[in-house]
Coordinates of C-alpha atoms in Angstrom, one line a residue:
M1 CA 52.6 13.9 75.3
S2 CA 52.4 17.3 73.9
S3 CA 53.5 16.2 70.5
A4 CA 50.8 13.5 70.4
E5 CA 48.2 16.0 71.5
L6 CA 49.4 18.4 68.8
E7 CA 49.1 15.7 66.2
A8 CA 45.6 14.8 67.4
T9 CA 44.5 18.5 67.3
E10 CA 46.1 18.8 63.8
T11 CA 44.2 15.7 62.6
I12 CA 41.0 17.0 64.1
T13 CA 41.4 20.4 62.4
E14 CA 42.2 18.7 59.1
L15 CA 39.1 16.5 59.5
Q16 CA 37.1 19.7 60.2
I17 CA 38.5 21.3 57.1
E18 CA 37.7 18.2 55.1
L19 CA 34.2 18.2 56.5
Q20 CA 33.8 21.9 55.5
H21 CA 35.1 21.0 52.1
V22 CA 32.7 18.1 51.9
N23 CA 29.8 20.4 52.9
G24 CA 30.8 22.8 50.1
L25 CA 30.8 19.9 47.7
V26 CA 27.4 18.8 49.0
N27 CA 26.0 22.4 48.5
E28 CA 27.4 22.4 44.9
I29 CA 25.8 19.0 44.3
K30 CA 22.5 20.4 45.6
S31 CA 22.7 23.4 43.3
E32 CA 23.5 21.2 40.4
N33 CA 20.6 19.0 41.3
E34 CA 18.3 22.0 41.4
E35 CA 19.5 22.9 37.9
L36 CA 18.9 19.4 36.8
R37 CA 15.4 19.5 38.3
Q38 CA 14.7 22.8 36.4
Q39 CA 15.9 21.2 33.2
L40 CA 13.7 18.2 33.8
E41 CA 10.7 20.4 34.4
S42 CA 11.4 22.3 31.1
A43 CA 11.8 19.0 29.3
N44 CA 8.5 17.8 30.8
A45 CA 6.8 21.1 29.7
F46 CA 8.3 20.7 26.2
S47 CA 7.1 17.0 26.0
K48 CA 3.6 18.1 27.2
A49 CA 3.5 20.8 24.5
N50 CA 4.7 18.3 22.0
Q51 CA 2.0 15.9 23.0
Q52 CA -0.6 18.6 22.7
R53 CA 0.7 19.5 19.2
H54 CA 0.5 15.8 18.3
A55 CA -3.1 15.6 19.6
E56 CA -4.0 18.7 17.6
W57 CA -2.3 17.2 14.5
K58 CA -4.2 13.9 15.1
A59 CA -7.5 15.7 15.4
A60 CA -6.8 17.6 12.2
W61 CA -6.0 14.3 10.5
K62 CA -9.3 12.8 11.8
V63 CA -11.2 15.7 10.3
E64 CA -9.4 15.3 7.0
R65 CA -10.1 11.5 7.2
E66 CA -13.8 12.2 7.8
V67 CA -13.8 14.5 4.8
L68 CA -12.2 11.8 2.7
L69 CA -14.7 9.3 3.9
L70 CA -17.6 11.6 3.0
R71 CA -15.9 12.1 -0.4
E72 CA -15.6 8.3 -0.8
K73 CA -19.3 7.9 0.0
Q74 CA -20.2 10.6 -2.5
L75 CA -18.0 8.8 -5.1
E76 CA -19.7 5.5 -4.3
K77 CA -23.1 7.1 -4.8
D78 CA -22.0 8.6 -8.1
E79 CA -20.6 5.2 -9.1
A80 CA -23.9 3.6 -8.2
K81 CA -25.7 6.2 -10.4
W82 CA -23.3 5.6 -13.3
R83 CA -23.7 1.8 -12.9
A84 CA -27.5 2.2 -12.9
K85 CA -27.3 4.2 -16.0
L86 CA -25.0 1.7 -17.6
D87 CA -27.4 -1.1 -16.6
G88 CA -30.2 0.9 -18.3
L89 CA -28.1 1.3 -21.5
R90 CA -27.2 -2.4 -21.2
K91 CA -30.9 -3.3 -21.0
E92 CA -31.7 -1.2 -24.0
S93 CA -28.9 -2.9 -26.0
D94 CA -30.2 -6.3 -24.9
E95 CA -33.7 -5.3 -26.0
L96 CA -32.3 -4.2 -29.4
E97 CA -30.4 -7.5 -29.7
R98 CA -33.7 -9.4 -28.9
R99 CA -35.4 -7.5 -31.6
K100 CA -32.8 -8.5 -34.2
F101 CA -33.9 -12.2 -34.1
M102 CA -37.5 -11.7 -35.3
N103 CA -37.1 -11.9 -39.1
N104 CA -35.0 -10.4 -41.9
I105 CA -37.2 -7.3 -42.2
E106 CA -37.2 -6.7 -38.5
V107 CA -33.4 -7.2 -38.4
E108 CA -33.1 -4.4 -40.9
G109 CA -35.5 -2.4 -38.9
A110 CA -33.4 -3.0 -35.8
K111 CA -30.3 -1.9 -37.7
V112 CA -32.2 1.2 -38.6
H113 CA -33.0 1.6 -34.9
G114 CA -29.3 1.3 -34.1
G115 CA -28.3 3.8 -36.9
V116 CA -30.5 6.6 -35.6
G117 CA -28.6 6.8 -32.3
L118 CA -25.1 6.9 -33.9
E119 CA -24.6 10.6 -33.1
L120 CA -25.8 10.0 -29.6
L121 CA -23.4 7.1 -29.1
K122 CA -20.6 9.4 -30.5
D123 CA -21.5 12.1 -27.9
I124 CA -21.6 9.5 -25.1
A125 CA -18.2 8.1 -26.3
S126 CA -16.7 11.6 -26.3
E127 CA -18.1 12.4 -22.9
H128 CA -16.9 9.1 -21.6
A129 CA -13.4 9.7 -23.0
S130 CA -13.2 13.1 -21.4
K131 CA -14.4 11.6 -18.1
T132 CA -11.8 8.8 -18.3
E133 CA -9.1 11.4 -19.0
A134 CA -10.1 13.4 -16.0
L135 CA -10.2 10.4 -13.8
I136 CA -6.8 9.3 -15.1
N137 CA -5.3 12.7 -14.4
E138 CA -6.9 12.7 -10.9
A139 CA -5.5 9.1 -10.4
S140 CA -2.0 10.3 -11.5
K141 CA -2.3 13.2 -9.0
W142 CA -3.3 10.9 -6.3
R143 CA -0.4 8.5 -7.3
D144 CA 2.1 11.4 -7.1
Q145 CA 0.7 12.4 -3.7
Y146 CA 0.9 8.8 -2.6
H147 CA 4.6 8.5 -3.7
A148 CA 5.4 11.8 -2.0
S149 CA 3.8 10.7 1.2
R150 CA 5.5 7.3 0.9
T151 CA 8.9 9.0 0.6
V152 CA 8.1 11.2 3.6
C153 CA 7.1 8.1 5.6
E154 CA 10.3 6.3 4.6
E155 CA 12.3 9.4 5.7
L156 CA 10.4 9.5 9.0
Q157 CA 11.0 5.7 9.4
A158 CA 14.7 6.2 8.8
Q159 CA 14.8 9.0 11.3
Y160 CA 12.8 6.9 13.8
E161 CA 15.3 4.1 13.4
Q162 CA 18.2 6.4 13.9
L163 CA 16.6 7.8 17.1
Q164 CA 15.9 4.3 18.2
S165 CA 19.5 3.3 17.7
R166 CA 20.7 6.4 19.5
F167 CA 18.3 5.7 22.4
E168 CA 19.6 2.1 22.6
R169 CA 23.2 3.4 22.7
E170 CA 22.2 6.0 25.4
R171 CA 20.4 3.3 27.4
S172 CA 23.4 1.0 27.2
V173 CA 25.7 3.9 28.4
S174 CA 23.3 4.8 31.2
G175 CA 23.2 1.1 32.2
S176 CA 26.9 0.9 32.3
I177 CA 27.0 4.1 34.4
Q178 CA 24.4 2.7 36.7
K179 CA 26.4 -0.5 37.1
E180 CA 29.5 1.6 38.0
I181 CA 27.5 3.6 40.5
N182 CA 26.1 0.4 42.0
S183 CA 29.6 -1.0 42.2
L184 CA 30.8 2.2 43.9
Q185 CA 27.9 2.1 46.3
H186 CA 28.7 -1.5 47.1
A187 CA 32.4 -0.8 47.6
L188 CA 31.6 2.3 49.8
A189 CA 29.1 0.2 51.9
E190 CA 31.8 -2.5 52.3
Q191 CA 34.4 0.1 53.3
I192 CA 31.9 1.7 55.7
E193 CA 31.2 -1.7 57.2
R194 CA 34.9 -2.4 57.6
S195 CA 35.4 1.0 59.3
D196 CA 32.9 0.2 62.2
N197 CA 35.4 1.6 64.7
G198 CA 35.8 4.8 62.7
S199 CA 35.0 8.2 64.0
S200 CA 31.5 9.6 64.0
S201 CA 32.5 12.4 61.6
T202 CA 33.4 9.8 59.0
E203 CA 30.1 8.0 59.6
V204 CA 28.2 11.3 59.2
I205 CA 30.2 12.0 56.0
A206 CA 29.5 8.5 54.7
R207 CA 25.8 8.9 55.6
D208 CA 25.7 12.2 53.9
L209 CA 27.4 10.8 50.9
K210 CA 25.1 7.8 50.9
Y211 CA 22.1 10.1 51.2
Q212 CA 23.4 12.3 48.3
L213 CA 24.1 9.2 46.2
S214 CA 20.5 7.9 46.9
E215 CA 19.1 11.3 46.0
K216 CA 21.2 11.3 42.8
E217 CA 20.0 7.7 42.1
L218 CA 16.4 8.9 42.6
R219 CA 17.0 11.8 40.3
L220 CA 18.6 9.5 37.8
E221 CA 15.6 7.2 38.0
K222 CA 13.2 10.1 37.6
L223 CA 15.3 11.3 34.7
H224 CA 15.1 7.8 33.2
Q225 CA 11.3 7.8 33.8
D226 CA 11.0 11.1 32.1
V227 CA 13.1 9.9 29.2
K228 CA 10.9 6.8 29.0
S229 CA 7.7 8.9 29.2
M230 CA 9.0 11.1 26.5
Q231 CA 10.0 8.1 24.4
K232 CA 6.6 6.6 25.0
A233 CA 4.9 9.8 23.9
R234 CA 7.2 9.9 20.9
D235 CA 6.3 6.3 20.1
D236 CA 2.6 7.0 20.6
A237 CA 2.9 10.0 18.2
L238 CA 4.9 7.9 15.7
S239 CA 2.4 5.0 16.0
A240 CA -0.5 7.5 15.5
K241 CA 1.4 9.0 12.6
D242 CA 2.0 5.5 11.2
E243 CA -1.6 4.6 11.7
L244 CA -2.7 7.7 9.9
V245 CA -0.2 7.1 7.1
A246 CA -1.3 3.5 6.9
S247 CA -5.0 4.5 6.8
H248 CA -4.1 7.1 4.2
Q249 CA -2.2 4.5 2.2
A250 CA -5.1 2.1 2.5
E251 CA -7.5 4.8 1.4
L252 CA -5.2 5.6 -1.5
A253 CA -4.9 1.9 -2.4
R254 CA -8.7 1.5 -2.2
M255 CA -9.1 4.6 -4.3
M256 CA -6.6 3.3 -6.8
Q257 CA -8.5 0.0 -6.9
D258 CA -11.7 1.9 -7.5
V259 CA -10.0 3.8 -10.2
A260 CA -8.7 0.5 -11.7
N261 CA -12.2 -1.0 -11.5
Y262 CA -13.6 2.2 -13.0
K263 CA -11.0 1.9 -15.8
A264 CA -12.0 -1.7 -16.4
N265 CA -15.7 -0.7 -16.5
N266 CA -14.7 2.1 -18.8
L267 CA -12.8 -0.3 -21.1
T268 CA -15.8 -2.7 -21.2
L269 CA -18.1 0.3 -21.9
E270 CA -15.7 1.5 -24.6
R271 CA -15.7 -2.0 -26.1
R272 CA -19.5 -2.0 -26.0
I273 CA -19.6 1.5 -27.5
Q274 CA -17.3 0.4 -30.3
A275 CA -19.4 -2.7 -30.9
T276 CA -22.5 -0.6 -30.9
T277 CA -20.8 2.0 -33.2
K278 CA -19.9 -0.9 -35.6
E279 CA -23.4 -2.1 -35.5
A280 CA -24.7 1.4 -36.0
T281 CA -22.4 1.9 -39.0
L282 CA -23.6 -1.5 -40.4
A283 CA -27.1 -0.5 -39.6
V284 CA -26.6 2.8 -41.4
T285 CA -25.3 1.0 -44.5
A286 CA -28.1 -1.5 -44.2
K287 CA -30.5 1.4 -43.8
T288 CA -29.2 3.1 -46.9
E289 CA -29.3 -0.2 -48.8
F290 CA -32.7 -1.0 -47.5
E291 CA -33.9 2.5 -48.6
E292 CA -32.3 2.1 -52.0
S293 CA -33.8 -1.4 -52.4
A294 CA -37.2 0.0 -51.2
K295 CA -36.9 2.8 -53.7
R296 CA -36.0 0.3 -56.4
A297 CA -38.8 -2.0 -55.3
L298 CA -41.3 0.9 -55.4
K299 CA -40.1 1.9 -58.9
E300 CA -40.3 -1.8 -60.0
L301 CA -43.7 -2.0 -58.3
A302 CA -44.9 1.1 -60.2
S303 CA -43.5 -0.2 -63.4
L304 CA -45.0 -3.6 -62.7
Q305 CA -48.3 -2.0 -62.0
K306 CA -48.1 -0.1 -65.2
S307 CA -47.0 -3.1 -67.2
M308 CA -49.7 -5.2 -65.4
A309 CA -52.3 -2.7 -66.3
A310 CA -51.1 -2.5 -69.9
E311 CA -50.8 -6.3 -70.0
E312 CA -54.3 -6.7 -68.6
E313 CA -55.7 -4.3 -71.1
R314 CA -53.8 -6.1 -73.9
N315 CA -54.9 -9.5 -72.6
K316 CA -58.5 -8.2 -72.3
L317 CA -58.3 -7.0 -75.9
E318 CA -56.8 -10.2 -77.0
M319 CA -59.3 -12.2 -75.1
D320 CA -62.1 -10.2 -76.6
Q321 CA -60.6 -10.6 -80.0
L322 CA -60.0 -14.3 -79.5
C323 CA -63.6 -14.7 -78.2
K324 CA -64.8 -12.9 -81.2
E325 CA -62.6 -15.0 -83.5
L326 CA -63.7 -18.2 -81.7
A327 CA -67.3 -17.2 -82.0
Q328 CA -66.8 -16.4 -85.7
S329 CA -64.9 -19.6 -86.3
D330 CA -67.5 -21.5 -84.3
S331 CA -70.3 -19.9 -86.4
R332 CA -68.3 -20.5 -89.6
A333 CA -67.6 -24.1 -88.6
K334 CA -71.2 -24.5 -87.7
V335 CA -72.3 -23.0 -91.1
Q336 CA -69.7 -25.2 -92.9
L337 CA -70.8 -28.2 -90.9
A338 CA -74.4 -27.5 -91.7
S339 CA -73.5 -26.9 -95.4
M340 CA -71.4 -30.1 -95.3
K341 CA -74.2 -31.9 -93.7
N342 CA -76.5 -30.6 -96.4
L343 CA -74.0 -31.5 -99.1
L344 CA -73.6 -34.9 -97.4
V345 CA -77.4 -35.3 -97.4
E346 CA -77.5 -34.2 -101.0
E347 CA -74.6 -36.5 -101.9
Q348 CA -76.2 -39.3 -100.0
A349 CA -79.4 -38.6 -102.0
R350 CA -77.5 -38.4 -105.2
C351 CA -75.7 -41.6 -104.2
K352 CA -79.0 -43.2 -103.5
V353 CA -80.3 -41.9 -106.8
L354 CA -77.2 -43.2 -108.6
E355 CA -77.5 -46.5 -106.7
Q356 CA -81.1 -46.6 -107.7
Q357 CA -80.1 -45.8 -111.2
C358 CA -77.4 -48.4 -111.1
V359 CA -79.8 -50.9 -109.8
D360 CA -82.3 -49.8 -112.4
V361 CA -79.6 -50.1 -115.1
Q362 CA -78.5 -53.5 -113.7
E363 CA -82.1 -54.6 -113.7
F364 CA -82.6 -53.1 -117.1
A365 CA -79.4 -54.8 -118.2
M366 CA -80.4 -58.1 -116.6
K367 CA -83.8 -57.6 -118.2
Q368 CA -82.1 -57.0 -121.5
I369 CA -79.8 -59.9 -121.0
S370 CA -82.9 -62.0 -120.1
D371 CA -84.6 -60.6 -123.1
L372 CA -81.5 -61.3 -125.1
A373 CA -81.5 -64.8 -123.7
K374 CA -85.1 -65.1 -124.6
D375 CA -84.4 -63.8 -128.0
L376 CA -81.5 -66.2 -128.7
K377 CA -83.6 -67.7 -131.1
Q378 CA -83.4 -64.7 -133.3
T379 CA -80.9 -64.3 -135.9
D380 CA -77.2 -64.0 -135.3
D381 CA -77.0 -60.6 -136.9
C382 CA -79.7 -59.2 -134.7
K383 CA -78.1 -60.9 -131.8
E384 CA -74.7 -59.5 -132.5
Q385 CA -76.1 -56.1 -133.0
Q386 CA -78.1 -56.3 -129.9
L387 CA -75.1 -57.7 -128.0
L388 CA -72.9 -54.9 -129.2
L389 CA -75.5 -52.4 -128.3
A390 CA -76.0 -54.1 -124.9
K391 CA -72.2 -54.2 -124.4
D392 CA -71.9 -50.6 -125.3
Q393 CA -74.7 -49.7 -122.9
I394 CA -73.2 -51.9 -120.3
M395 CA -69.8 -50.2 -120.8
K396 CA -71.5 -46.9 -120.6
Y397 CA -73.3 -47.9 -117.5
D398 CA -70.1 -49.3 -116.0
N399 CA -68.3 -46.0 -116.9
T400 CA -71.1 -44.0 -115.4
I401 CA -71.1 -46.2 -112.3
A402 CA -67.4 -45.9 -112.0
E403 CA -67.5 -42.2 -112.4
L404 CA -70.3 -42.0 -109.9
Q405 CA -68.3 -44.1 -107.5
R406 CA -65.2 -42.1 -108.0
E407 CA -67.1 -38.9 -107.6
L408 CA -68.7 -40.4 -104.4
A409 CA -65.3 -41.4 -103.1
H410 CA -63.9 -38.0 -104.0
T411 CA -66.8 -36.2 -102.3
H412 CA -66.5 -38.5 -99.3
Q413 CA -62.7 -37.9 -99.1
T414 CA -63.1 -34.1 -99.4
H415 CA -65.9 -34.3 -96.8
Q416 CA -63.6 -36.2 -94.4
N417 CA -60.7 -33.9 -95.2
E418 CA -62.8 -30.9 -94.5
V419 CA -64.2 -32.4 -91.3
Q420 CA -60.6 -33.2 -90.1
R421 CA -59.5 -29.7 -91.0
L422 CA -62.3 -28.3 -89.1
Q423 CA -61.6 -30.6 -86.1
H424 CA -57.9 -29.6 -86.2
A425 CA -58.9 -25.9 -86.3
C426 CA -61.3 -26.4 -83.4
E427 CA -58.6 -28.3 -81.4
A428 CA -56.1 -25.5 -82.2
C429 CA -58.7 -22.9 -81.1
H430 CA -59.3 -24.8 -77.9
K431 CA -55.5 -25.1 -77.3
D432 CA -55.1 -21.4 -77.9
L433 CA -58.0 -20.7 -75.6
N434 CA -56.5 -23.0 -72.9
L435 CA -53.1 -21.3 -73.3
V436 CA -54.7 -17.9 -73.0
L437 CA -56.7 -19.0 -69.9
F438 CA -53.4 -20.4 -68.4
E439 CA -51.6 -17.2 -69.2
R440 CA -54.5 -15.3 -67.6
K441 CA -54.3 -17.4 -64.5
E442 CA -50.5 -16.9 -64.3
M443 CA -50.9 -13.2 -64.7
E444 CA -53.6 -13.2 -62.0
K445 CA -51.2 -15.2 -59.7
S446 CA -48.3 -12.8 -60.4
V447 CA -50.7 -9.8 -59.8
A448 CA -51.8 -11.4 -56.5
T449 CA -48.2 -12.0 -55.4
D450 CA -47.2 -8.4 -56.4
K451 CA -50.2 -7.2 -54.4
I452 CA -49.0 -9.2 -51.4
K453 CA -45.5 -7.8 -51.8
V454 CA -46.9 -4.3 -52.1
A455 CA -49.0 -4.9 -48.9
Q456 CA -45.9 -6.3 -47.1
M457 CA -43.8 -3.3 -48.2
Q458 CA -46.5 -0.9 -47.1
K459 CA -46.6 -2.8 -43.7
V460 CA -42.8 -2.6 -43.5
L461 CA -42.9 1.1 -44.3
E462 CA -45.6 1.6 -41.6
E463 CA -43.5 -0.4 -39.1
T464 CA -40.4 1.7 -40.0
E465 CA -42.4 4.9 -39.6
T466 CA -43.6 3.7 -36.1
S467 CA -40.1 2.6 -35.2
M468 CA -38.7 6.0 -36.4
Q469 CA -41.3 7.8 -34.2
K470 CA -40.4 5.6 -31.2
L471 CA -36.7 6.3 -31.9
E472 CA -37.4 10.0 -32.0
S473 CA -39.2 9.8 -28.7
K474 CA -36.4 7.8 -27.2
Y475 CA -33.9 10.2 -28.7
Q476 CA -35.7 13.1 -27.0
V477 CA -35.7 11.2 -23.7
I478 CA -32.0 10.4 -24.1
E479 CA -31.3 14.1 -24.8
G480 CA -33.1 15.0 -21.6
E481 CA -31.0 12.4 -19.7
K482 CA -27.9 13.7 -21.5
A483 CA -28.7 17.2 -20.2
I484 CA -29.2 15.8 -16.7
L485 CA -25.9 13.9 -17.0
V486 CA -24.1 17.1 -18.2
Q487 CA -25.6 18.9 -15.2
N488 CA -24.5 16.1 -12.8
L489 CA -21.1 16.2 -14.5
D490 CA -20.7 19.9 -13.9
E491 CA -21.7 19.3 -10.2
L492 CA -19.2 16.5 -10.0
N493 CA -16.5 18.7 -11.5
D494 CA -17.4 21.5 -9.0
E495 CA -17.2 18.9 -6.2
N496 CA -13.9 17.6 -7.5
D497 CA -12.5 21.2 -7.6
A498 CA -13.6 21.7 -4.0
L499 CA -12.1 18.4 -3.0
R500 CA -8.9 19.3 -4.8
N501 CA -8.8 22.6 -2.9
K502 CA -9.4 20.8 0.4
L503 CA -6.7 18.2 -0.5
K504 CA -4.3 21.1 -1.3
C505 CA -5.1 22.7 2.0
A506 CA -4.7 19.4 3.8
S507 CA -1.4 18.7 2.1
E508 CA -0.3 22.2 3.0
D509 CA -1.3 21.6 6.6
M510 CA 0.3 18.2 6.6
R511 CA 3.5 19.8 5.2
L512 CA 3.4 22.4 7.9
L513 CA 2.8 19.8 10.6
K514 CA 5.7 17.7 9.2
E515 CA 7.9 20.8 9.3
S516 CA 6.8 21.6 12.8
E517 CA 7.2 18.0 13.8
A518 CA 10.7 17.9 12.2
T519 CA 11.7 21.1 14.1
E520 CA 10.2 19.7 17.3
R521 CA 12.0 16.5 16.7
E522 CA 15.3 18.3 16.2
K523 CA 14.7 20.4 19.3
T524 CA 13.8 17.2 21.3
E525 CA 16.9 15.4 19.9
G526 CA 19.1 18.4 20.7
A527 CA 17.6 18.7 24.2
L528 CA 18.0 14.9 24.8
K529 CA 21.6 15.1 23.5
N530 CA 22.3 18.0 25.8
E531 CA 20.6 16.3 28.8
V532 CA 22.5 13.1 28.0
G533 CA 25.8 15.0 27.8
K534 CA 25.0 16.8 31.0
V535 CA 24.1 13.5 32.7
R536 CA 27.3 12.0 31.4
Q537 CA 29.3 15.0 32.7
E538 CA 27.5 14.8 36.0
L539 CA 28.1 11.0 36.2
A540 CA 31.8 11.6 35.5
K541 CA 31.9 14.4 38.1
E542 CA 30.1 12.1 40.6
K543 CA 32.5 9.3 39.8
R544 CA 35.5 11.6 40.4
R545 CA 33.9 12.9 43.5
S546 CA 33.0 9.5 44.7
N547 CA 36.6 8.4 44.1
A548 CA 37.8 11.5 45.9
Y549 CA 35.3 10.9 48.8
K550 CA 36.5 7.3 48.9
S551 CA 40.1 8.3 49.1
K552 CA 39.4 11.0 51.6
A553 CA 37.3 8.5 53.6
L554 CA 40.0 6.0 53.6
E555 CA 42.6 8.6 54.5
S556 CA 40.4 9.9 57.3
H557 CA 39.7 6.4 58.5
R558 CA 43.5 5.7 58.4
R559 CA 44.1 8.9 60.3
S560 CA 41.4 8.2 62.8
V561 CA 42.8 4.8 63.4
Q562 CA 46.3 6.3 63.9
A563 CA 44.7 9.0 66.2
K564 CA 43.0 6.3 68.1
E565 CA 46.2 4.3 68.4
V566 CA 48.0 7.4 69.6
L567 CA 45.2 8.2 72.1
D568 CA 45.3 4.5 73.3
S569 CA 49.0 4.7 73.6
L570 CA 48.7 8.0 75.5
C571 CA 46.0 6.6 77.7
G572 CA 48.0 3.5 78.3

């Protein structure tokens, strides 16, 4: 009996010692839990500070985005102004092209109109080239910034993927640990259910262990919730950063598209300027040719006027001389005609006299013949003598008649020849007169056409003078617009410089924010790694302790059973 009591007292003392040891372990676990709570509070404070920094960073990015939006609006306004000016230039070019189709003289005038603005077009082309170079440089700067930001975003994405993979691994490890804890809890609960007849001390110890395990589970759940909240905050910050980067990329893409559109517009404008310069050069050459042709035409006109004046004077003198000669020839012809008429009358009178003489001679001869016939009765000698005399007289009369007839025919022939000659001379004079009149009409026509040409040339010169005046006025207006454009360009350059400075400041702030974010990320990663390592260590300790508690509980249960059996045997 004494030995059994001694064994029971020994087991009770051992159980008390184990309970004290368990209480010490519980106190250690409480202190460790306090340390874990402090670490969680520091992690929460760090996450809150990180969230505040992310909020400040987001607000700064919003401000920069508003500045960029304002700059885009200003650029759109400037682009609208340039487009309006380009439309004005296009309208002027269309008006010039419409003027080209009036007529050949107006075409040359339009070319002159284009040639006057050649220097202005060269100035506009040079300004346009400088602006395009500035825009190309700015686009290259934006492209470099875009590539740099893209590389930074890719690095951040890679870091985020690494963190995500690490978080997945940690979550899988924590899940496995949770499964082990649940299995241990289930085994402990089963063991406690099996040991219904155990001592109250073991039940208290089991209850304490269960309570401690529940507290640890609650702390682990809280730790998981804190980790999830930190992960959510990090995801929110990364999503905000991704949104900002995406908006920045979209803005850069839109700006690049605007730059590309502006380059296309610049190319079209350069092509139009090249076409206008070609037209201007052609117009200048045409202008010089037109001026040379006008000078030649003026010289030819002056020489033609001089030659026309000399020709008119010469024609007048020739006409006067021809008129005088015609009058003299008419008077001579009239005098000759009158003399010929008189001669004809005289010849006719002579012919009549000769005819009368012939008639008288014939009558006298017939009378003599009749007398001779009457005197046939006379002697032969007298008859022969009389016949011979009569024959001689008849022959003489025949000869005189023949001579008179020949002379009459000759005078008639000469009169006809003279009349024909005078007629031919009159016809030649009339032909010369008609030729002179025709030449005079031709000269009058040529003089009229030359006068019309001179009037047209004077009209063209007046139109060119008016067009030159209009061009000078337009050139003055364009010079004023050019001065305004230069002023606007200076303002735009100042604004661009200010925007570049702002962008530099923003890029510097972004770099600082990225550096701070990287440092904070490193700190958070280090803290999370440390916390995860501590949690793993704690879980390993808890596992070892739970195994120890389990073995001790089993041993105490076995001893309590033995003590109970001993007590039952003693009581029995």
